[in-house]
XYZ file of C-alpha atoms in Angstrom:
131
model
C -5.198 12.057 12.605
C -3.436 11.497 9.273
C -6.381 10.803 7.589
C -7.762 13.967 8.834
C -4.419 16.148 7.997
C -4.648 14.799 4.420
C -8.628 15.062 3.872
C -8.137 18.896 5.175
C -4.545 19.413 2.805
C -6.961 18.072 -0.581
C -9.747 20.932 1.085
C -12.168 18.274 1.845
C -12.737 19.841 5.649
C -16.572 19.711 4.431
C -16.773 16.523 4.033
C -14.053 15.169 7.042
C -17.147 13.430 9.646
C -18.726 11.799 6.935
C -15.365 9.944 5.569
C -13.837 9.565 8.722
C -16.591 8.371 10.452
C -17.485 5.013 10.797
C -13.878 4.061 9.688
C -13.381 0.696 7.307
C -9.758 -0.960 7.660
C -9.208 -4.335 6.090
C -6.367 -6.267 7.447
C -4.082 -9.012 6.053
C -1.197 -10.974 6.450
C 0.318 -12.511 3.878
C 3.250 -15.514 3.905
C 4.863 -15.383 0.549
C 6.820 -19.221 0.147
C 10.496 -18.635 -0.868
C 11.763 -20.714 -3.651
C 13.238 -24.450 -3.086
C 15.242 -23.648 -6.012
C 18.501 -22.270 -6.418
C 19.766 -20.881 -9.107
C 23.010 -18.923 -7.540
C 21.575 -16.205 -9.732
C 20.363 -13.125 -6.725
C 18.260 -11.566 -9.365
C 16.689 -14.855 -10.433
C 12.722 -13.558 -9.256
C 9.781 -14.765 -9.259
C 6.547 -13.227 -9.118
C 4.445 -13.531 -5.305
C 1.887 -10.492 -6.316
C 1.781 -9.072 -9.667
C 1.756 -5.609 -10.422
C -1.235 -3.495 -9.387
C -2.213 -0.607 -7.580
C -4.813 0.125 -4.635
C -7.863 1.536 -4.671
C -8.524 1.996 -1.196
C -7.796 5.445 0.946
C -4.791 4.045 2.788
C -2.440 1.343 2.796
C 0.087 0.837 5.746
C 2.834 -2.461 4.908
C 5.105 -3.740 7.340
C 7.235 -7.174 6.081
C 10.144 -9.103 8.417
C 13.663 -8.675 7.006
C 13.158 -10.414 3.878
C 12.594 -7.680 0.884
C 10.939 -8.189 -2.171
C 8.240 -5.412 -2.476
C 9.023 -3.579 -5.861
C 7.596 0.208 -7.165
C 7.729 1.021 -10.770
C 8.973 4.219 -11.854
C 8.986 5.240 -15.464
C 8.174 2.086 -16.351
C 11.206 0.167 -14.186
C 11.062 -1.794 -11.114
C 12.807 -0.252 -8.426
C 13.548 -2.393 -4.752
C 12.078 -0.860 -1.749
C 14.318 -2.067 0.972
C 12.578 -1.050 4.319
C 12.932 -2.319 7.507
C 10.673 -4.450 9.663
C 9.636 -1.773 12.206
C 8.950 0.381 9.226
C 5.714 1.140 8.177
C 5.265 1.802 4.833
C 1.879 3.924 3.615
C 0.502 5.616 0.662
C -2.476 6.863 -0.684
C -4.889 5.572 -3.089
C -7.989 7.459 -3.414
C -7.785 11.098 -4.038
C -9.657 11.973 -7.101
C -6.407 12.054 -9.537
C -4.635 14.716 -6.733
C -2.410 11.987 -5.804
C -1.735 8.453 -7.107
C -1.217 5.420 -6.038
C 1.834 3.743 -7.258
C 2.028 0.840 -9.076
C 3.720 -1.831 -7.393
C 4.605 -5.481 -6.851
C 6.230 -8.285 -4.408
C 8.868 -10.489 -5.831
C 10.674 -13.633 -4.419
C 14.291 -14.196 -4.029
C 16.032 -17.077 -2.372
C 14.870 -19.467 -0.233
C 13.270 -17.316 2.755
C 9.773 -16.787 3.115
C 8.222 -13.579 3.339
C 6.042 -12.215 5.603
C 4.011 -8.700 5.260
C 1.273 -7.390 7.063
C -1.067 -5.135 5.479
C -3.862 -2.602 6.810
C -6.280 -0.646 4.261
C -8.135 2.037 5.451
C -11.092 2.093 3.219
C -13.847 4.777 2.578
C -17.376 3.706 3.484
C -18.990 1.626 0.822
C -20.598 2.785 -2.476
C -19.275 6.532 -1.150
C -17.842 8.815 -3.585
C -16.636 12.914 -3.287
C -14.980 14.778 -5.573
C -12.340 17.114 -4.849
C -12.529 20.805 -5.643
């Protein structure tokens, strides 16, 4: 349904069965090791995922209660603090209408982190361009 709501919003509803349909997800989870160190410093980071953006269609991110995922805005990394029965989600791949941000995971402390991922990808080798 949300794929469908934002395929129709970009005036794709020409080409809505033929993305939507057979549907690609990739899932992952991912268990980011805290540090053994400690430094007494809370903004002594290190890197678990360096920054990138996606380049699927959609990416939903759930994590437990330890933070560390990181969006940068105008060039500085800002904290996204979100709960664990939050799902985060943005978009990827929209022809330049909307972009993906740029983001990373950091880790702080000794805690591990754990983050679930699920991309929603369009069918292979398939490209449309937006109006």
């Amino acid at each position: 349904m949300l794929k469908r709501m934002i395929l129709e919003n970009l005036e794709l509803k020409n080409h809505i069965d033929e993305l939507l349909n057979p549907n690609y997800f990739l899932f992952r989870f991912i268990h980011y090791k805290g540090s053994s160190i400690i430094s007494g410093d809370e903004n002594n980071k290190t890197t678990g995922l360096d920054g990138h953006t996606d380049g699927n269609f959609l990416t939903f991110i759930s994590q437990n209660q330890v933070n560390g995922l990181q969006i940068n805005k105008n060039g500085e990394w800002i904290d996204v603090n979100i709960s664990p029965i939050l799902m985060l989600f943005w978009l990827a791949w929209t022809n330049g209408r909307l972009h993906s941000p740029l983001y990373r995971v950091t880790i702080a402390g000794e805690s591990d982190r754990l983050s679930i991922q699920l991309f929603s990808l369009s069918k292979p080798g398939h490209f449309i361009e937006t109006p």
